[in-house]
Coordinates of C-alpha atoms in Angstrom, one line a residue:
M20 CA 0.0 0.0 0.0
G21 CA 1.1 3.5 -0.7
S22 CA 0.8 4.3 3.0
V23 CA 3.7 6.8 2.9
Y24 CA 1.8 8.8 0.3
V25 CA -1.3 8.6 2.4
Y26 CA 0.5 10.0 5.4
V27 CA 2.0 12.7 3.3
C28 CA -1.4 13.7 2.0
G29 CA -2.9 13.5 5.4
G30 CA 0.0 15.6 6.7
L31 CA -0.4 18.2 4.0
S32 CA -4.1 18.5 4.6
A33 CA -3.4 18.5 8.3
I34 CA -1.5 21.8 7.7
G35 CA -5.1 22.9 7.3
N36 CA -5.2 22.0 10.9
V37 CA -1.9 23.5 11.9
F38 CA -3.4 26.5 10.1
W39 CA -6.6 25.6 11.8
G40 CA -4.4 24.9 14.9
L41 CA -2.5 28.1 14.3
L42 CA -5.8 30.0 14.2
F43 CA -8.4 27.9 15.9
G44 CA -5.8 26.3 17.9
Y45 CA -3.5 29.3 17.6
D46 CA -6.4 31.7 18.1
I47 CA -7.5 29.8 21.2
G48 CA -4.0 30.2 22.7
V49 CA -3.2 33.6 21.3
I50 CA -6.5 35.3 22.3
S51 CA -6.3 34.0 25.8
G52 CA -2.9 35.7 26.4
I53 CA -3.7 38.8 24.3
L54 CA -6.7 39.6 26.4
T55 CA -4.5 40.0 29.4
M56 CA -1.7 42.0 27.8
P57 CA -1.3 45.6 29.0
Y58 CA -1.0 47.2 25.6
F59 CA -4.0 45.4 24.3
R60 CA -6.1 46.3 27.3
K61 CA -4.9 49.9 26.8
E62 CA -6.0 50.0 23.2
F63 CA -9.1 47.8 23.7
P64 CA -10.4 48.4 27.3
S65 CA -12.9 45.7 28.1
G66 CA -14.7 43.8 30.8
P67 CA -15.9 40.1 30.9
A68 CA -18.8 40.7 28.5
K69 CA -16.6 42.6 26.0
E70 CA -13.8 39.9 26.2
G71 CA -16.5 37.3 25.6
S72 CA -17.6 39.1 22.5
I73 CA -14.1 39.3 21.1
V74 CA -13.6 35.6 21.5
A75 CA -17.1 34.7 20.3
S76 CA -17.0 36.9 17.1
L77 CA -14.6 34.4 15.5
L78 CA -16.8 31.5 16.6
A79 CA -19.9 33.2 15.0
G80 CA -18.0 33.2 11.7
C81 CA -17.1 29.6 12.2
F82 CA -20.7 28.6 12.5
F83 CA -21.7 30.1 9.2
G84 CA -18.5 29.0 7.5
A85 CA -19.2 25.4 8.5
L86 CA -22.8 25.6 7.1
A87 CA -21.5 26.9 3.8
A88 CA -18.8 24.3 3.6
G89 CA -21.3 21.5 2.8
Y90 CA -22.5 23.1 -0.5
L91 CA -19.0 24.3 -1.4
S92 CA -17.3 20.9 -0.9
D93 CA -19.8 19.1 -3.0
R94 CA -19.7 21.8 -5.7
I95 CA -16.0 22.5 -6.3
G96 CA -14.5 19.6 -4.3
R97 CA -12.7 19.1 -1.0
K98 CA -9.3 20.2 -2.4
Y99 CA -10.4 23.6 -3.8
S100 CA -12.6 24.3 -0.7
V101 CA -9.4 24.1 1.4
L102 CA -7.8 26.6 -0.9
V103 CA -10.7 29.0 -0.6
G104 CA -10.7 28.8 3.1
S105 CA -7.0 29.5 3.5
V106 CA -7.2 32.6 1.2
V107 CA -10.2 34.0 3.2
F108 CA -8.3 33.5 6.5
V109 CA -5.4 35.6 5.2
V110 CA -7.8 38.5 4.7
G111 CA -9.2 38.0 8.2
G112 CA -5.8 37.7 9.8
I113 CA -4.5 40.9 8.2
L114 CA -7.6 42.8 9.5
Q115 CA -7.1 41.5 13.1
A116 CA -3.3 42.2 13.3
S117 CA -3.8 45.8 12.0
S118 CA -6.8 46.6 14.1
T119 CA -7.2 50.1 15.6
T120 CA -10.9 49.8 16.5
F121 CA -13.3 47.3 18.0
A122 CA -15.2 47.3 14.7
Q123 CA -12.2 46.3 12.6
M124 CA -11.2 43.6 15.2
Y125 CA -14.7 42.1 15.1
T126 CA -14.7 42.2 11.3
G127 CA -11.4 40.5 11.0
R128 CA -12.3 37.8 13.5
V129 CA -15.7 37.1 11.8
I130 CA -14.0 36.8 8.3
A131 CA -11.3 34.5 9.8
G132 CA -14.0 32.5 11.5
L133 CA -15.7 31.8 8.2
A134 CA -12.5 30.2 7.0
V135 CA -11.9 28.3 10.2
G136 CA -15.4 26.9 10.2
E137 CA -15.2 25.8 6.6
L138 CA -11.9 24.1 7.1
S139 CA -13.0 22.4 10.3
M140 CA -15.6 20.6 8.2
I141 CA -13.6 20.1 5.0
V142 CA -10.3 18.8 6.4
P143 CA -11.6 15.8 8.5
L144 CA -14.0 15.0 5.6
Y145 CA -11.1 15.0 3.1
Q146 CA -8.8 13.0 5.4
S147 CA -11.5 10.4 6.0
E148 CA -12.1 10.0 2.3
I149 CA -8.5 9.4 1.3
S150 CA -7.6 7.2 4.2
P151 CA -7.7 3.3 4.4
K152 CA -10.1 2.1 7.1
E153 CA -7.2 0.6 9.0
I154 CA -5.6 4.0 9.7
R155 CA -8.5 6.4 9.2
G156 CA -8.8 7.2 12.9
R157 CA -5.1 7.8 13.1
L158 CA -5.0 10.2 10.2
V159 CA -7.9 12.2 11.5
S160 CA -6.2 12.2 14.9
L161 CA -3.2 13.9 13.2
Q162 CA -5.6 16.8 12.6
Q163 CA -6.2 17.2 16.4
W164 CA -2.5 16.9 17.1
S165 CA -1.8 19.7 14.6
I166 CA -4.3 21.8 16.5
T167 CA -2.6 21.1 19.8
I168 CA 0.8 22.0 18.3
G169 CA -0.7 25.3 17.2
I170 CA -2.1 25.9 20.7
A171 CA 1.2 25.2 22.3
I172 CA 3.1 27.4 19.9
S173 CA 0.7 30.3 20.4
F174 CA 0.9 30.0 24.2
W175 CA 4.7 30.3 24.1
I176 CA 4.6 33.2 21.6
D177 CA 2.3 35.1 23.9
Y178 CA 4.8 34.4 26.8
A179 CA 7.7 35.7 24.6
T180 CA 6.0 38.8 23.2
L181 CA 4.8 39.8 26.7
Q182 CA 8.3 41.2 27.2
I183 CA 7.9 43.7 24.3
D184 CA 7.2 47.2 25.6
S185 CA 5.0 48.4 22.7
P186 CA 1.7 47.6 20.9
Q187 CA 3.7 45.0 18.9
Q188 CA 3.3 43.0 22.1
W189 CA -0.1 41.7 20.9
R190 CA 0.1 42.5 17.2
I191 CA 3.1 40.2 16.4
P192 CA 1.2 37.0 17.6
L193 CA -1.7 37.9 15.3
W194 CA 0.6 38.5 12.3
I195 CA 2.2 35.1 12.8
Q196 CA -1.1 33.3 12.4
I197 CA -1.2 34.3 8.7
V198 CA 2.0 32.2 8.0
P199 CA 0.4 28.7 8.0
A200 CA -2.5 29.9 5.9
I201 CA 0.0 30.9 3.2
I202 CA 1.7 27.5 3.5
L203 CA -1.6 25.8 3.1
V204 CA -2.4 27.9 -0.1
I205 CA 0.8 26.5 -1.6
G206 CA 0.4 23.0 -0.2
T207 CA -3.1 22.6 -1.6
F208 CA -1.8 22.4 -5.1
F209 CA 0.1 19.2 -4.2
L210 CA -2.9 17.4 -2.8
P211 CA -5.0 14.9 -4.7
F212 CA -8.7 15.2 -5.2
S213 CA -10.9 12.9 -3.1
P214 CA -11.4 9.7 -5.0
R215 CA -15.0 9.5 -3.7
W216 CA -15.7 13.0 -4.9
L217 CA -14.2 12.2 -8.4
V218 CA -16.4 9.1 -8.8
D219 CA -19.4 11.1 -7.7
H220 CA -18.6 13.6 -10.5
D221 CA -18.0 10.8 -13.2
R222 CA -14.3 11.2 -13.3
D223 CA -13.6 7.5 -12.8
E224 CA -10.2 7.3 -14.5
E225 CA -8.8 10.2 -12.3
A226 CA -10.3 8.4 -9.2
I227 CA -8.5 5.1 -10.1
T228 CA -5.2 7.0 -10.5
V229 CA -5.6 8.7 -7.1
L230 CA -6.4 5.4 -5.5
A231 CA -3.5 3.8 -7.1
N232 CA -1.2 6.4 -5.7
L233 CA -2.7 6.2 -2.3
R234 CA -2.9 2.4 -2.0
S235 CA -0.4 0.7 -4.3
K236 CA 2.4 3.0 -5.4
G237 CA 0.7 3.9 -8.6
D238 CA -0.4 0.4 -9.8
R239 CA -3.9 1.0 -11.2
N240 CA -4.5 -2.8 -11.6
A241 CA -3.7 -3.8 -8.1
T242 CA -6.5 -5.8 -6.4
V243 CA -6.8 -3.4 -3.5
V244 CA -7.3 -0.5 -5.9
Q245 CA -9.9 -2.2 -8.0
E246 CA -11.9 -3.5 -5.0
E247 CA -12.1 -0.1 -3.4
F248 CA -13.0 1.6 -6.7
R249 CA -15.7 -1.0 -7.2
E250 CA -17.1 -0.5 -3.7
I251 CA -17.1 3.3 -4.2
K252 CA -18.7 3.1 -7.6
E253 CA -21.5 0.8 -6.4
T254 CA -22.2 3.1 -3.5
V255 CA -22.4 6.1 -5.8
I256 CA -24.7 4.3 -8.3
F257 CA -27.1 3.4 -5.4
E258 CA -27.0 6.8 -3.7
R259 CA -27.8 8.7 -6.8
E260 CA -31.1 7.1 -6.8
I261 CA -31.9 8.6 -3.4
A262 CA -29.5 11.6 -3.4
A263 CA -30.3 14.3 -0.8
K264 CA -31.6 17.4 -2.6
S265 CA -31.9 19.6 0.5
Y266 CA -30.9 19.7 4.1
W267 CA -34.5 18.7 5.1
E268 CA -33.7 15.2 3.9
L269 CA -31.3 14.8 6.8
L270 CA -34.3 14.6 9.0
K271 CA -36.1 11.9 7.1
V272 CA -36.7 8.5 8.7
G273 CA -35.8 5.5 6.5
P274 CA -33.8 2.3 6.3
E275 CA -30.5 4.2 6.3
N276 CA -31.2 5.7 9.7
I277 CA -30.0 9.1 8.5
R278 CA -31.8 11.1 11.1
R279 CA -30.2 9.0 13.9
R280 CA -26.8 9.4 12.3
V281 CA -27.2 13.2 12.1
L282 CA -28.4 13.3 15.7
L283 CA -25.4 11.3 16.8
G284 CA -23.0 13.6 14.9
V285 CA -24.7 16.7 16.2
F286 CA -24.6 15.6 19.8
I287 CA -21.0 14.4 19.8
Q288 CA -19.9 17.8 18.4
A289 CA -22.0 19.6 21.0
F290 CA -20.6 17.3 23.8
Q291 CA -17.1 18.1 22.7
Q292 CA -17.7 21.7 23.6
L293 CA -19.6 21.0 26.7
T294 CA -16.6 19.3 28.2
G295 CA -15.3 22.8 28.9
I296 CA -12.0 22.4 27.1
N297 CA -12.3 25.7 25.3
A298 CA -13.3 27.5 28.4
I299 CA -9.9 26.3 29.8
M300 CA -8.1 27.2 26.6
Y301 CA -9.7 30.6 26.0
Y302 CA -9.4 31.9 29.5
A303 CA -6.4 29.9 30.8
P304 CA -4.6 32.9 32.3
Q305 CA -7.7 33.8 34.4
I306 CA -8.2 30.2 35.4
F307 CA -4.5 29.9 36.5
S308 CA -5.0 33.2 38.4
N309 CA -7.8 31.5 40.3
A310 CA -5.4 28.6 41.0
G311 CA -3.1 31.0 42.9
L312 CA -0.7 32.4 40.3
A313 CA -0.4 36.1 41.0
D314 CA 1.6 37.7 38.2
N315 CA 0.8 37.7 34.5
S316 CA 4.2 36.2 33.5
S317 CA 3.6 33.2 35.8
R318 CA 0.1 32.7 34.4
L319 CA 1.3 32.7 30.8
L320 CA 4.1 30.3 31.7
A321 CA 1.6 27.9 33.3
T322 CA -0.6 28.3 30.2
G323 CA 2.4 27.4 28.0
V324 CA 3.0 24.2 30.0
N325 CA -0.8 23.5 29.5
G326 CA -0.3 23.7 25.7
L327 CA 2.6 21.2 25.9
V328 CA 0.5 18.8 28.0
N329 CA -2.3 19.1 25.4
M330 CA 0.1 18.4 22.5
L331 CA 1.8 15.4 24.1
A332 CA -1.3 13.8 25.4
T333 CA -2.8 13.7 21.8
I334 CA 0.0 11.3 20.7
P335 CA -1.6 8.1 22.3
A336 CA -4.8 8.8 20.3
I337 CA -2.7 8.8 17.0
I338 CA -1.1 5.5 17.9
W339 CA -3.9 3.5 19.5
I340 CA -7.3 5.0 18.4
D341 CA -7.7 2.4 15.6
R342 CA -7.0 -0.5 18.0
L343 CA -8.8 0.7 21.1
G344 CA -12.0 1.9 19.3
R345 CA -14.0 5.1 19.6
K346 CA -16.4 4.1 22.4
P347 CA -13.9 3.1 25.1
T348 CA -11.8 6.2 24.3
L349 CA -14.7 8.6 24.6
I350 CA -16.1 7.0 27.8
S351 CA -12.8 6.9 29.7
G352 CA -12.0 10.5 28.7
G353 CA -15.4 11.7 29.8
L354 CA -15.1 10.1 33.2
L355 CA -11.6 11.4 33.8
M356 CA -12.6 14.9 32.7
G357 CA -15.7 15.0 34.8
S358 CA -13.8 13.8 37.9
S359 CA -11.1 16.5 37.3
M360 CA -13.6 19.3 36.9
I361 CA -15.6 18.3 40.0
I362 CA -12.4 18.1 42.1
I363 CA -11.2 21.6 40.8
G364 CA -14.6 23.1 41.6
S365 CA -14.7 21.5 45.0
I366 CA -11.3 22.8 46.0
L367 CA -12.1 26.4 44.9
A368 CA -15.4 26.2 46.8
T369 CA -13.9 24.9 50.0
H370 CA -10.5 26.6 50.1
G371 CA -11.1 29.8 48.1
T372 CA -12.1 33.4 49.0
K373 CA -13.7 35.5 46.3
Y374 CA -12.2 39.0 45.7
F375 CA -12.5 41.8 43.0
D376 CA -9.4 42.9 41.0
E377 CA -10.0 46.6 40.2
S378 CA -7.2 46.7 37.6
L379 CA -8.8 43.9 35.5
G380 CA -12.4 44.6 36.5
K381 CA -13.0 40.9 37.4
H382 CA -13.7 38.7 40.3
F383 CA -11.1 36.0 41.2
V384 CA -10.6 33.4 43.9
Y385 CA -7.8 33.5 46.5
L386 CA -6.8 30.1 47.7
D387 CA -5.8 29.8 51.4
N388 CA -2.8 27.5 50.9
K389 CA -0.2 26.4 48.3
G390 CA -1.3 22.8 48.5
S391 CA -4.8 23.8 47.2
S392 CA -3.2 25.9 44.4
Y393 CA -0.9 23.0 43.3
A394 CA -3.9 20.6 43.3
V395 CA -6.0 22.8 41.1
I396 CA -3.1 23.3 38.6
V397 CA -2.4 19.5 38.5
F398 CA -6.1 18.7 37.9
I399 CA -6.3 21.3 35.1
Y400 CA -3.5 19.5 33.4
V401 CA -5.2 16.1 34.1
F402 CA -8.4 17.4 32.5
V403 CA -6.6 18.8 29.5
A404 CA -4.6 15.5 29.0
S405 CA -7.9 13.5 29.3
F406 CA -9.5 15.6 26.6
A407 CA -6.5 15.4 24.3
Y408 CA -6.4 11.6 24.0
S409 CA -10.1 11.2 23.8
W410 CA -12.7 13.8 22.9
G411 CA -10.2 16.0 21.1
P412 CA -9.5 13.7 18.1
T413 CA -12.5 11.3 18.4
G414 CA -15.1 14.1 18.5
W415 CA -14.0 14.9 14.9
I416 CA -13.3 11.3 13.8
Y417 CA -16.8 9.9 14.5
P418 CA -18.9 12.4 12.5
A419 CA -16.5 12.2 9.5
E420 CA -17.1 8.5 9.1
I421 CA -20.8 7.7 9.8
F422 CA -22.5 9.4 6.8
P423 CA -23.1 8.0 3.3
L424 CA -21.4 9.8 0.4
R425 CA -24.6 11.4 -1.0
I426 CA -25.2 13.4 2.2
R427 CA -21.7 13.5 3.7
G428 CA -21.1 17.1 2.8
K429 CA -24.4 18.4 4.0
A430 CA -24.5 16.3 7.1
M431 CA -21.0 17.2 8.2
S432 CA -21.6 20.9 7.6
V433 CA -24.5 20.6 10.1
T434 CA -22.6 18.7 12.7
T435 CA -19.6 21.0 12.4
A436 CA -21.8 24.1 12.6
C437 CA -23.3 22.7 15.8
N438 CA -19.7 22.4 17.3
W439 CA -19.1 26.1 16.5
L440 CA -22.5 27.1 17.8
F441 CA -21.8 25.6 21.2
N442 CA -18.2 26.9 21.0
F443 CA -19.7 30.4 20.4
V444 CA -22.0 30.1 23.4
I445 CA -19.2 28.8 25.6
G446 CA -16.8 31.6 24.5
L447 CA -19.6 34.2 25.3
V448 CA -20.8 33.0 28.7
V449 CA -17.8 31.5 30.3
P450 CA -16.1 34.9 31.3
I451 CA -19.4 35.9 32.8
L452 CA -19.7 32.6 34.7
L453 CA -16.1 32.9 35.9
D454 CA -16.7 36.4 37.1
S455 CA -19.9 35.5 38.9
I456 CA -20.1 31.8 40.2
I457 CA -16.4 31.0 39.6
W458 CA -16.1 27.5 41.1
G459 CA -19.7 26.6 40.0
T460 CA -18.5 26.8 36.4
Y461 CA -16.2 23.8 36.9
L462 CA -19.0 21.7 38.5
I463 CA -21.3 22.4 35.6
F464 CA -18.8 21.2 33.1
G465 CA -17.9 18.2 35.3
I466 CA -21.5 17.0 35.4
F467 CA -21.8 17.4 31.6
C468 CA -18.7 15.2 31.2
V469 CA -20.1 12.4 33.2
L470 CA -23.5 12.6 31.4
M471 CA -21.8 12.5 28.0
A472 CA -19.8 9.4 28.9
A473 CA -23.1 7.7 29.8
A474 CA -24.6 8.8 26.5
I475 CA -21.7 7.3 24.5
Y476 CA -22.2 4.0 26.3
I477 CA -25.9 3.8 25.6
F478 CA -26.4 5.3 22.2
Y479 CA -23.3 5.2 20.1
P480 CA -22.2 2.1 18.0
E481 CA -18.5 1.3 17.6
T482 CA -17.2 2.3 14.1
K483 CA -13.6 1.0 14.5
G484 CA -12.4 -1.0 11.4
K485 CA -15.4 -0.2 9.2
S486 CA -15.0 1.3 5.7
L487 CA -17.1 4.3 4.9
E488 CA -19.1 2.2 2.6
E489 CA -19.8 -0.4 5.4
M490 CA -21.4 2.2 7.8
D491 CA -24.9 1.5 6.3
N492 CA -24.7 -2.1 7.4
L493 CA -23.6 -0.9 10.9
F494 CA -26.7 1.3 11.0
G495 CA -29.0 -1.4 9.7
N496 CA -29.5 -0.6 6.0
V497 CA -30.2 -4.1 4.8
Q498 CA -31.9 -2.9 1.6
K499 CA -28.8 -1.1 0.5
S500 CA -26.8 -4.3 0.8
K501 CA -29.2 -6.0 -1.5
N502 CA -29.0 -3.2 -4.0
L503 CA -25.2 -3.2 -3.9
E504 CA -25.2 -7.0 -4.7
K505 CA -27.6 -6.3 -7.6
N506 CA -25.3 -3.4 -8.9
E507 CA -22.3 -5.6 -8.5
G508 CA -23.9 -8.2 -10.7
E509 CA -24.8 -5.6 -13.3
L510 CA -21.2 -4.3 -13.3
E511 CA -19.8 -7.8 -13.8
A512 CA -22.2 -8.5 -16.6
A513 CA -21.2 -5.3 -18.3

């Protein structure tokens, strides 16, 4: 198999995630530090509500970008959709880095968000469609790892530029996020088209060539290439008979259980945000302040370590996700995250005293001893590590592999948009919650984590080791299996 080529293609498309990482990932990390930088606060004075709106403006763009991605990816293909997203982000990044008013900052973040939302749907879709089923989870996990690398880099860039005694303190980190977008523009021209998209557009010869490069070092007659092409072709022939003409068809009840699959995809994406991970990432310096770190430099240093924990803990998912399976990974991660959040909230509630910081205009918690502070910091790291190996990658893997080709673009745009909608709400309300109920915020997320682990156990089937074309059998579409056998006979007769 041309596995090296698959990894190269996955790696190049994952630059869309480094870019996504160096903007969604990078933006998570960068904005958390920038919001506390003296020169940024001087130019953009803000309280908890205004900070929430700065964070959430990008996420609002992400929501609409993800919705538009379904139509775009089906119309012009996965490859060119990645190109469009990266160009749009360059425009948004320039507007942010050169901002002099709140209006320009909001505009830049919304435009950048459109690109991030589009790529967040396109990249896992593309990776799932070029990957062999044996390593599909691993390749999509590379996406999450790229994001964590972006987060880690952004945290340390914030820590470094904090030493600059000028407005470049916060502008430089925003200029840097444009670099991976430019790399992605160039890298896109070296990526193959999705073979499934090519077959769906009657470009069979090109599809066979792509499959040969991905699976057999260019041998178009290899058995593995011909078998996968036949399976894709049969699926396309069948699905054209019942192709989704509108988004309303995602809600129909039928033998394919489409509505159930859409609901599973929507909820797993919503659950990923309700873990509280982006609350930790967006507002890490404030959270570490509640943990007892007094000065801004120490808080940003602890935030940098947090980014490294996130990056390193994603590696086990890349190695073992296709062996352990999706369900055990999600359930164990949910229980560990829930326990960590509840412990953090309990420590802050029993050992903390609430006070108001006039210079920042926010409420914080003062912990009465160093042991409590260290415990909170440790469990923040445990929480982040638990998310990184479980819900981080698997929350994107699962929706990317459960839908049939005819609705995959539309369905994934809906599930991804749901992720960004909940991300938007989290980004908007968390600074207000941290300012008002503080420790109660952690208890809320802890309860959510435990509930979602139970939901995975009860409602979600295991998809490990299944090809994208085999998902219909997993979800009970017996009629499709019969039609595929019929189509196979017709193809052989022809």
